[in-house]
Short mmCIF file of C-alpha atoms in Angstrom, two decimals:
data_model
loop_
_atom_site.label_atom_id
_atom_site.label_comp_id
_atom_site.label_asym_id
_atom_site.label_seq_id
_atom_site.Cartn_x
_atom_site.Cartn_y
_atom_site.Cartn_z
CA UNK A 1472 5.48 123.68 92.80
CA UNK A 1473 8.36 125.77 91.53
CA UNK A 1474 11.51 124.22 89.53
CA UNK A 1475 13.74 125.12 92.65
CA UNK A 1476 11.57 123.20 95.12
CA UNK A 1477 11.07 120.35 92.57
CA UNK A 1478 14.33 120.07 91.95
CA UNK A 1479 15.12 120.02 96.00
CA UNK A 1480 12.61 117.52 96.32
CA UNK A 1481 13.94 115.24 93.64
CA UNK A 1482 17.39 115.48 94.99
CA UNK A 1483 16.15 114.51 98.12
CA UNK A 1484 14.09 111.08 96.76
CA UNK A 1485 17.27 110.50 94.57
CA UNK A 1486 19.75 110.95 96.95
CA UNK A 1487 21.76 112.83 94.37
CA UNK A 1488 22.43 116.56 93.34
CA UNK A 1489 22.90 115.30 89.62
CA UNK A 1490 20.27 117.20 87.36
CA UNK A 1491 20.04 114.33 85.23
CA UNK A 1492 18.81 111.89 87.89
CA UNK A 1493 16.76 114.43 89.74
CA UNK A 1494 14.93 115.07 86.32
CA UNK A 1495 14.24 111.13 85.86
CA UNK A 1496 13.09 111.25 89.09
CA UNK A 1497 10.14 113.37 88.50
CA UNK A 1498 9.24 111.67 85.22
CA UNK A 1499 7.20 108.82 84.12
CA UNK A 1500 9.33 106.01 85.58
CA UNK A 1501 7.71 107.03 89.09
CA UNK A 1502 4.24 106.26 87.58
CA UNK A 1503 5.60 102.97 85.88
CA UNK A 1504 6.96 101.54 89.43
CA UNK A 1505 3.68 102.78 91.00
CA UNK A 1506 1.64 100.73 88.38
CA UNK A 1507 4.00 97.96 88.94
CA UNK A 1508 3.38 97.84 92.42
CA UNK A 1509 -0.24 97.97 92.37
CA UNK A 1510 -0.31 95.08 89.61
CA UNK A 1511 1.94 93.04 91.84
CA UNK A 1512 -0.30 93.54 94.94
CA UNK A 1513 -3.41 92.89 93.08
CA UNK A 1514 -1.85 89.80 91.44
CA UNK A 1515 -0.83 88.45 95.01
CA UNK A 1516 -4.04 88.73 96.44
CA UNK A 1517 -5.76 87.48 93.67
CA UNK A 1518 -3.74 84.68 93.24
CA UNK A 1519 -4.33 83.10 96.31
CA UNK A 1520 -7.40 81.43 95.29
CA UNK A 1521 -5.62 80.01 92.17
CA UNK A 1522 -2.54 79.01 94.15
CA UNK A 1523 -5.08 76.90 96.72
CA UNK A 1524 -6.73 75.35 93.61
CA UNK A 1525 -3.73 74.77 91.38
CA UNK A 1526 -0.64 74.88 93.56
CA UNK A 1527 2.48 76.89 93.59
CA UNK A 1528 3.94 75.29 90.45
CA UNK A 1529 1.21 75.70 88.16
CA UNK A 1530 0.41 79.27 89.46
CA UNK A 1531 3.77 80.42 88.55
CA UNK A 1532 4.45 78.20 85.41
CA UNK A 1533 1.72 79.85 83.40
CA UNK A 1534 2.42 83.49 83.78
CA UNK A 1535 6.23 82.82 83.46
CA UNK A 1536 5.41 80.99 80.06
CA UNK A 1537 2.73 83.70 78.85
CA UNK A 1538 5.18 86.41 79.94
CA UNK A 1539 7.98 85.19 78.15
CA UNK A 1540 5.90 84.54 74.93
CA UNK A 1541 4.69 88.38 75.18
CA UNK A 1542 8.19 89.43 75.57
CA UNK A 1543 9.52 87.43 72.77
CA UNK A 1544 6.56 88.84 70.48
CA UNK A 1545 7.24 92.38 71.67
CA UNK A 1546 11.04 91.82 70.69
CA UNK A 1547 10.16 90.49 67.28
CA UNK A 1548 7.53 93.27 66.76
CA UNK A 1549 10.21 95.98 67.55
CA UNK A 1550 13.12 93.93 65.22
CA UNK A 1551 15.06 93.52 68.56
CA UNK A 1552 14.87 89.70 68.45
CA UNK A 1553 17.95 87.90 67.01
CA UNK A 1554 18.78 84.34 66.66
CA UNK A 1555 22.24 84.91 65.45
CA UNK A 1556 22.69 86.66 69.00
CA UNK A 1557 21.16 83.66 70.77
CA UNK A 1558 23.60 81.07 68.80
CA UNK A 1559 26.43 83.26 69.88
CA UNK A 1560 25.88 82.63 73.55
CA UNK A 1561 28.59 80.58 75.35
CA UNK A 1562 28.29 78.25 78.29
CA UNK A 1563 28.61 80.95 80.74
CA UNK A 1564 25.82 83.02 79.41
CA UNK A 1565 23.60 80.04 79.30
CA UNK A 1566 24.54 79.23 82.72
CA UNK A 1567 23.53 82.59 83.84
CA UNK A 1568 20.29 82.63 82.09
CA UNK A 1569 19.17 79.03 83.87
CA UNK A 1570 20.34 80.38 87.09
CA UNK A 1571 18.06 83.66 86.65
CA UNK A 1572 15.43 81.49 84.96
CA UNK A 1573 15.10 78.44 87.38
CA UNK A 1574 16.67 79.83 90.40
CA UNK A 1575 16.28 83.53 90.58
CA UNK A 1576 12.61 83.35 88.97
CA UNK A 1577 11.07 80.25 88.95
CA UNK A 1578 11.93 78.83 92.48
CA UNK A 1579 11.69 81.95 94.26
CA UNK A 1580 8.13 82.45 93.05
CA UNK A 1581 7.03 79.11 93.76
CA UNK A 1582 8.03 79.49 97.14
CA UNK A 1583 6.58 83.04 97.19
CA UNK A 1584 3.26 81.79 96.01
CA UNK A 1585 3.52 78.57 98.51
CA UNK A 1586 3.74 81.32 101.08
CA UNK A 1587 0.77 83.27 100.02
CA UNK A 1588 -1.18 79.95 99.93
CA UNK A 1589 -0.18 79.08 103.23
CA UNK A 1590 0.00 82.36 105.11
CA UNK A 1591 -1.68 84.55 103.18
CA UNK A 1592 -0.91 87.71 100.76
CA UNK A 1593 -0.46 90.37 103.40
CA UNK A 1594 1.81 88.24 105.59
CA UNK A 1595 3.88 86.65 102.59
CA UNK A 1596 4.52 90.07 101.02
CA UNK A 1597 6.51 90.89 104.15
CA UNK A 1598 9.10 88.70 102.84
CA UNK A 1599 9.71 90.66 99.73
CA UNK A 1600 11.84 92.99 102.20
CA UNK A 1601 14.55 90.37 102.40
CA UNK A 1602 15.38 90.73 98.57
CA UNK A 1603 17.69 93.83 98.97
CA UNK A 1604 19.13 92.25 101.98
CA UNK A 1605 20.07 89.11 100.29
CA UNK A 1606 21.40 91.05 97.53
CA UNK A 1607 23.58 93.25 99.56
CA UNK A 1608 24.94 90.21 101.54
CA UNK A 1609 25.57 88.06 98.48
CA UNK A 1610 27.20 91.20 97.01
CA UNK A 1611 29.64 91.38 100.13
CA UNK A 1612 30.19 87.65 100.30
CA UNK A 1613 30.91 86.88 96.55
CA UNK A 1614 32.23 89.97 95.22
CA UNK A 1615 33.73 91.64 98.03
CA UNK A 1616 31.33 94.73 98.35
CA UNK A 1617 31.59 96.88 101.44
CA UNK A 1618 28.31 97.06 103.68
CA UNK A 1619 27.69 100.51 104.71
CA UNK A 1620 25.85 101.67 108.18
CA UNK A 1621 22.74 102.39 106.06
CA UNK A 1622 22.60 98.90 104.60
CA UNK A 1623 23.03 97.23 108.07
CA UNK A 1624 20.27 99.47 109.25
CA UNK A 1625 17.86 98.80 106.39
CA UNK A 1626 18.68 95.00 106.76
CA UNK A 1627 17.77 95.54 110.41
CA UNK A 1628 14.61 97.11 109.94
CA UNK A 1629 13.56 94.46 106.91
CA UNK A 1630 14.28 91.91 109.73
CA UNK A 1631 12.16 93.51 112.07
CA UNK A 1632 9.31 94.40 109.97
CA UNK A 1633 9.04 90.76 108.97
CA UNK A 1634 8.97 89.46 112.59
CA UNK A 1635 6.76 92.28 113.77
CA UNK A 1636 4.13 91.67 110.78
CA UNK A 1637 4.08 87.76 111.56
CA UNK A 1638 4.03 88.22 115.16
CA UNK A 1639 0.89 90.80 114.81
CA UNK A 1640 -0.77 87.55 113.33
CA UNK A 1641 -0.47 86.04 116.04
CA UNK A 1642 1.61 82.96 117.49
CA UNK A 1643 0.22 80.32 115.11
CA UNK A 1644 2.64 81.21 112.38
CA UNK A 1645 5.66 79.73 114.27
CA UNK A 1646 3.79 76.08 114.08
CA UNK A 1647 3.08 76.37 110.39
CA UNK A 1648 1.56 73.37 108.60
CA UNK A 1649 1.11 72.88 104.99
CA UNK A 1650 -2.53 73.68 104.16
CA UNK A 1651 -4.36 71.12 101.99
CA UNK A 1652 -6.70 72.30 99.44
CA UNK A 1653 -10.34 71.32 100.39
#
């Protein structure tokens, strides 16, 4: 592909004519996000049995603890970790960390893996489409950000995809009862 065609393609993908952004779109970041999606899909499908056996709380707790330990190790090895910086955190920063850790991560993942346990990875995965919708609505409600027509159409498509995906699974999803491990 010629440089001019690649630049036009990158502009289309990033919705920006800026050379710096179009160059980033063709870089390794695309491969990293593709790898992220593949790992997330494999983990979601592979964790259903684990969630059935242990329950969503333990299915989420161990990966979060192990991931935290690995991030701390990487930060220490790169000399990016600083106890002095942690000591300087104020109440607002600790509250923000608690909110992101407890509600934005732990509780959201517990609900997600409970959904995988109850309805399977394919149907539970559809609900990830609510993430950007909720972010846009919270941004509008809490921060006064403007909702564009594109956002409204995207939100409607997200809701329609969830409804259609669950409808295709049959009428039984409406009367969902918690499943019990065998």
